[in-house]
Structure formats: C-alpha cells, structure tokens
CSV table of C-alpha atoms in Angstrom, one decimal:
chain,number,residue,atom,x,y,z
A,1,MET,CA,14.8,19.9,-9.1
A,2,GLU,CA,15.6,17.4,-11.6
A,3,LEU,CA,13.4,14.1,-11.2
A,4,SER,CA,13.6,10.6,-12.5
A,5,ALA,CA,12.0,9.4,-15.8
A,6,ARG,CA,10.0,6.9,-13.0
A,7,HIS,CA,8.2,10.3,-11.5
A,8,ILE,CA,7.4,11.7,-14.8
A,9,ALA,CA,6.1,8.7,-15.7
A,10,LEU,CA,4.1,8.1,-13.1
A,11,SER,CA,2.9,11.9,-12.6
A,12,TRP,CA,0.5,10.5,-15.9
A,13,LEU,CA,-0.1,7.4,-13.9
A,14,ARG,CA,-2.2,9.5,-11.0
A,15,SER,CA,-5.4,10.4,-10.3
A,16,CYS,CA,-6.0,13.3,-8.0
A,17,ASP,CA,-6.1,13.0,-3.6
A,18,ASN,CA,-8.4,15.4,-3.2
A,19,CYS,CA,-11.4,15.2,-6.2
A,20,GLY,CA,-10.4,12.2,-7.8
A,21,SER,CA,-8.8,13.8,-11.2
A,22,GLY,CA,-7.6,11.4,-13.7
A,23,ALA,CA,-6.6,14.8,-15.8
A,24,ALA,CA,-2.8,14.1,-16.0
A,25,PRO,CA,0.0,15.1,-15.4
A,26,ILE,CA,0.0,14.4,-11.2
A,27,ASP,CA,1.4,14.4,-8.5
A,28,LEU,CA,-0.5,15.1,-5.3
A,29,TYR,CA,-3.5,17.1,-6.7
A,30,CYS,CA,-4.9,17.8,-10.1
A,31,GLU,CA,-4.1,21.7,-11.5
A,32,PRO,CA,-7.8,22.4,-10.0
A,33,CYS,CA,-6.8,21.5,-6.4
A,34,TRP,CA,-4.0,23.0,-6.7
A,35,ARG,CA,-4.9,26.2,-6.9
A,36,ARG,CA,-7.9,26.0,-4.1
A,37,ILE,CA,-5.5,25.0,-1.7
A,38,GLU,CA,-2.5,28.2,-2.8
A,39,PHE,CA,-5.5,30.4,-2.6
A,40,PHE,CA,-6.7,28.9,0.9
A,41,ILE,CA,-2.2,29.2,1.8
A,42,SER,CA,-3.0,32.8,0.8
A,43,SER,CA,-6.3,32.9,3.3
A,44,TRP,CA,-4.2,32.8,6.3
A,45,ALA,CA,-1.3,35.1,6.9
A,46,HIS,CA,-0.9,35.4,10.4
A,47,GLU,CA,1.3,37.7,12.8
A,48,PRO,CA,4.3,36.4,14.8
A,49,VAL,CA,2.2,35.3,17.7
A,50,SER,CA,4.2,32.5,20.0
A,51,SER,CA,5.1,31.3,23.6
A,52,ASP,CA,7.5,29.1,22.9
A,53,PRO,CA,11.4,30.6,22.9
A,54,PHE,CA,11.9,30.3,19.5
A,55,PRO,CA,10.2,31.4,16.4
A,56,VAL,CA,7.9,28.8,14.1
A,57,PHE,CA,7.1,29.5,10.2
A,58,SER,CA,4.1,27.6,9.2
A,59,LEU,CA,2.6,27.0,5.7
A,60,PHE,CA,-0.5,26.2,6.8
A,61,GLU,CA,-3.0,26.7,9.8
A,62,TRP,CA,-5.0,23.9,10.3
A,63,ARG,CA,-8.3,24.8,10.9
A,64,ASP,CA,-9.9,23.1,8.1
A,65,GLU,CA,-10.2,19.8,6.6
A,66,ARG,CA,-8.3,19.9,3.5
A,67,VAL,CA,-5.1,20.9,5.5
A,68,GLY,CA,-6.1,17.5,7.1
A,69,ARG,CA,-6.3,15.6,3.6
A,70,LEU,CA,-3.6,17.4,2.1
A,71,VAL,CA,-0.4,17.0,5.1
A,72,HIS,CA,-2.0,12.7,5.3
A,73,ALA,CA,-1.7,12.4,1.7
A,74,LEU,CA,2.0,13.7,1.4
A,75,LYS,CA,2.8,10.5,4.2
A,76,GLY,CA,2.0,8.3,1.4
A,77,GLY,CA,4.8,7.8,-0.1
A,78,LEU,CA,7.4,10.0,-2.3
A,79,ARG,CA,6.2,13.0,-4.1
A,80,PRO,CA,9.0,15.4,-4.9
A,81,LEU,CA,6.4,17.5,-7.0
A,82,ALA,CA,4.1,18.4,-4.0
A,83,PHE,CA,6.8,18.7,-1.6
A,84,TRP,CA,9.0,21.5,-4.3
A,85,ARG,CA,4.8,22.8,-4.5
A,86,LEU,CA,4.9,23.9,-0.9
A,87,ALA,CA,8.1,24.8,-0.4
A,88,GLU,CA,7.5,26.9,-3.1
A,89,GLN,CA,4.8,28.7,-1.5
A,90,PHE,CA,6.1,27.9,2.2
A,91,THR,CA,9.5,30.6,0.4
A,92,ILE,CA,7.3,33.1,-1.2
A,93,ARG,CA,6.1,33.7,2.3
A,94,ARG,CA,9.5,33.3,4.7
A,95,SER,CA,11.2,35.7,2.3
A,96,ARG,CA,9.6,38.5,2.8
A,97,SER,CA,12.1,39.0,6.0
A,98,GLY,CA,14.8,37.1,5.1
A,99,VAL,CA,17.0,35.0,6.7
A,100,VAL,CA,20.6,36.2,6.5
A,101,GLY,CA,23.7,34.4,7.2
A,102,PRO,CA,25.0,30.7,7.8
A,103,ALA,CA,21.7,28.6,7.7
A,104,VAL,CA,21.3,24.5,8.4
A,105,LEU,CA,18.2,22.6,7.6
A,106,VAL,CA,17.8,19.6,10.4
A,107,PRO,CA,14.5,18.0,9.9
A,108,SER,CA,12.4,15.8,13.0
A,109,PRO,CA,14.1,12.0,12.8
A,110,PRO,CA,12.0,9.8,11.6
A,111,ARG,CA,10.8,6.5,13.6
A,112,ALA,CA,11.9,3.9,11.4
A,113,GLU,CA,16.2,4.4,11.5
A,114,ARG,CA,17.6,5.6,8.5
A,115,ALA,CA,14.2,6.2,6.9
A,116,ARG,CA,13.3,9.2,4.6
A,117,ASP,CA,10.2,10.6,5.6
A,118,HIS,CA,7.8,13.3,5.1
A,119,ALA,CA,9.9,15.7,7.0
A,120,TYR,CA,12.7,15.4,5.3
A,121,TYR,CA,11.2,15.1,1.9
A,122,TRP,CA,9.9,18.6,3.1
A,123,ALA,CA,13.7,19.7,4.1
A,124,LEU,CA,14.8,18.2,0.5
A,125,ALA,CA,12.8,20.7,-1.1
A,126,LEU,CA,13.4,24.1,0.7
A,127,SER,CA,17.3,23.2,0.9
A,128,GLU,CA,16.7,23.5,-2.7
A,129,LEU,CA,15.0,26.7,-3.4
A,130,TRP,CA,17.1,28.1,-0.7
A,131,SER,CA,20.6,27.1,-0.8
A,132,ILE,CA,20.5,25.0,2.8
A,133,PRO,CA,22.1,22.4,3.7
A,134,ILE,CA,20.7,19.9,5.8
A,135,HIS,CA,22.8,18.1,8.4
A,136,LEU,CA,20.6,14.7,10.0
A,137,VAL,CA,21.6,14.4,13.1
A,138,LEU,CA,18.9,13.6,15.3
A,139,GLU,CA,17.8,10.5,16.5
A,140,ARG,CA,14.7,9.7,18.6
A,141,VAL,CA,15.2,8.2,22.5
A,142,SER,CA,14.1,4.3,21.8
A,143,ASN,CA,11.9,3.0,24.2
A,144,ASP,CA,14.5,1.3,25.8
A,145,GLU,CA,15.9,4.7,27.2
A,146,GLN,CA,13.2,5.6,27.9
A,147,LYS,CA,11.3,2.7,30.3
A,148,SER,CA,14.0,4.5,33.7
A,149,LYS,CA,12.5,8.0,33.3
A,150,SER,CA,10.0,10.3,35.1
A,151,LEU,CA,6.7,10.8,32.0
A,152,GLY,CA,8.6,13.9,32.4
A,153,GLU,CA,12.1,13.5,31.8
A,154,ARG,CA,10.6,10.8,29.0
A,155,GLY,CA,8.7,14.3,27.2
A,156,ARG,CA,11.7,16.6,27.9
A,157,ARG,CA,14.0,13.6,26.2
A,158,ARG,CA,12.2,12.7,23.3
A,159,LEU,CA,15.3,13.3,21.0
A,160,GLY,CA,19.1,13.5,20.9
A,161,LEU,CA,21.8,13.2,19.1
A,162,VAL,CA,23.7,11.2,16.4
A,163,LYS,CA,26.4,13.6,15.6
A,164,ASN,CA,27.6,16.7,17.3
A,165,ILE,CA,26.8,19.6,15.8
A,166,LYS,CA,27.5,22.3,19.3
A,167,GLY,CA,31.0,23.7,16.8
A,168,LEU,CA,28.2,25.2,14.0
A,169,ALA,CA,25.4,26.3,16.7
A,170,GLY,CA,27.6,28.4,18.4
A,171,SER,CA,29.2,29.9,15.0
A,172,GLY,CA,26.3,32.0,14.8
A,173,ALA,CA,24.2,30.0,12.4
A,174,ARG,CA,21.0,29.7,12.1
A,175,ILE,CA,19.1,25.9,12.9
A,176,ILE,CA,16.1,25.2,11.0
A,177,PHE,CA,13.8,22.7,12.5
A,178,VAL,CA,12.2,21.5,9.7
A,179,ASP,CA,9.2,19.4,10.5
A,180,ASP,CA,5.7,18.0,8.3
A,181,VAL,CA,2.9,19.5,11.5
A,182,TYR,CA,3.8,21.4,14.9
A,183,THR,CA,0.7,21.1,17.7
A,184,THR,CA,2.1,21.0,20.9
A,185,GLY,CA,5.1,21.9,19.9
A,186,ALA,CA,6.8,18.8,22.1
A,187,THR,CA,9.3,17.3,19.0
A,188,ALA,CA,10.8,20.9,17.8
A,189,LYS,CA,11.8,21.3,21.6
A,190,ALA,CA,13.2,18.1,21.7
A,191,ALA,CA,15.0,19.4,19.4
A,192,PHE,CA,16.1,22.7,20.9
A,193,GLU,CA,17.5,20.6,23.4
A,194,ALA,CA,19.5,18.1,21.7
A,195,LEU,CA,20.8,20.4,19.4
A,196,GLY,CA,22.5,23.0,23.4
A,197,ARG,CA,19.5,25.2,23.1
A,198,PRO,CA,21.3,27.9,20.0
A,199,ALA,CA,20.8,30.8,20.2
A,200,LYS,CA,19.3,31.3,16.1
A,201,PHE,CA,16.9,28.5,15.8
A,202,GLU,CA,14.1,28.3,14.3
A,203,VAL,CA,10.9,26.1,13.1
A,204,TRP,CA,9.2,25.4,9.9
A,205,THR,CA,6.8,22.9,9.3
A,206,LEU,CA,3.6,22.6,6.7
A,207,ALA,CA,1.4,22.9,9.3
A,208,CYS,CA,0.1,24.2,12.0
A,209,ARG,CA,-2.2,23.6,14.9
A,210,PRO,CA,-4.4,26.9,15.5
A,211,ARG,CA,-3.0,29.3,18.5
A,212,ILE,CA,0.2,28.7,16.3
A,213,TYR,CA,-0.2,31.3,13.8
A,214,LEU,CA,2.9,32.5,11.7
A,215,ILE,CA,3.4,33.8,8.1
C-alpha cells in the first residue's frame, strides 16, 4: 500500500487510541495493542449461521468492549495503516474458501454526499489486497423522498442506485457489500434490494453483533 509522507510522519506523532502509549510508529494502536486485538480475532472463529438471504463475513464478533473501542476509533479519521492491517487479517480468514470468478466491492454509502468514510476506506484496503474493483453505485434515499412512505417502506428502501450495475450483476459477478458493522442487516438488505437481488451477493464487515457468527 502506498502511503504519503504525511501519513508516515503522523504515525510517529500519534499516541495509541487504546492505551495512550506514545511508542511510535502508531496508526490507531501501538504494536502491543495490535497483537492483543489480533489474538482476539483468532478467538472468535465461527461457522456460518445466518437467516439472511446472503452470507455475511465478519472479522470480529462484537461481544467485547475492545471491539467497540476499535470500531469507534476507526471512525475518527483516515487510518490507512489500520484498515490495511485489519484487511490482511480478514483476508487470511476469508481466503480459506476463496472468491472464485469476477467480483466487485460496493461500499455502504456515506451519509454526506461524495464523502469518504470508514466503509470506503475498509473497501479500499480490501480492494488493494484482493485486486477487486470498487464500485460507488449506492446512495442514501433523501429524507424528503422518505416522508411519503410508511415505516415498513422506509426500512426497505433506505438505499438507491446512483449507477446501474444490473448488467454486471446479471453476468454472474459476485457483488460484495462492504460496511464496518453488521447489526440488524437493514442496510445490507437495502443494498441487496437496490442492486436487484443479485444471485451472488455477500457482505464483508469489520464487526457483527451477536447472532451473526461468520469466519
């Protein structure tokens, strides 16, 4: 991964978001904290158990405050080395079954138009490791459009398409929806619907709430 001189310099000026240590270089966590959290990853290996119409692959099961601290820290700003390191750990586990054939990464859309948030940078790190292109094809439905809908319709239609990729979905390519946390699955299901319910659709997240146990 190519990093700018600014990112490299900042890695020597930050303190660890977990323990406060200033033992540089640091991007989010110091090395001892990274080793502890990576051990924690390996302790949560689960077989796929999900009632959703698509598989969900997650690096962490959010049952511990350490996972919550990590996810919230990642939302605090651009952390390229941290996302890269987590994507490496995810790749080690996801590659057990592999991804065969063409695929695209579709990150969860940001709340602010044209912003680049944590879901995008998570997708970017995965894209570089897997050599899978990113397609920014989703947008959030505006509040004005939602006002005329019932509560049930609002839950189903939270996302819309910016670009049409039905041709790609129809070609048999795997559509990988990327987000930081999987809780109820509402956002992923909205993406699944907006993209035309592709035959090959799965979700890659940093963390999932209990009852969704994958990887």
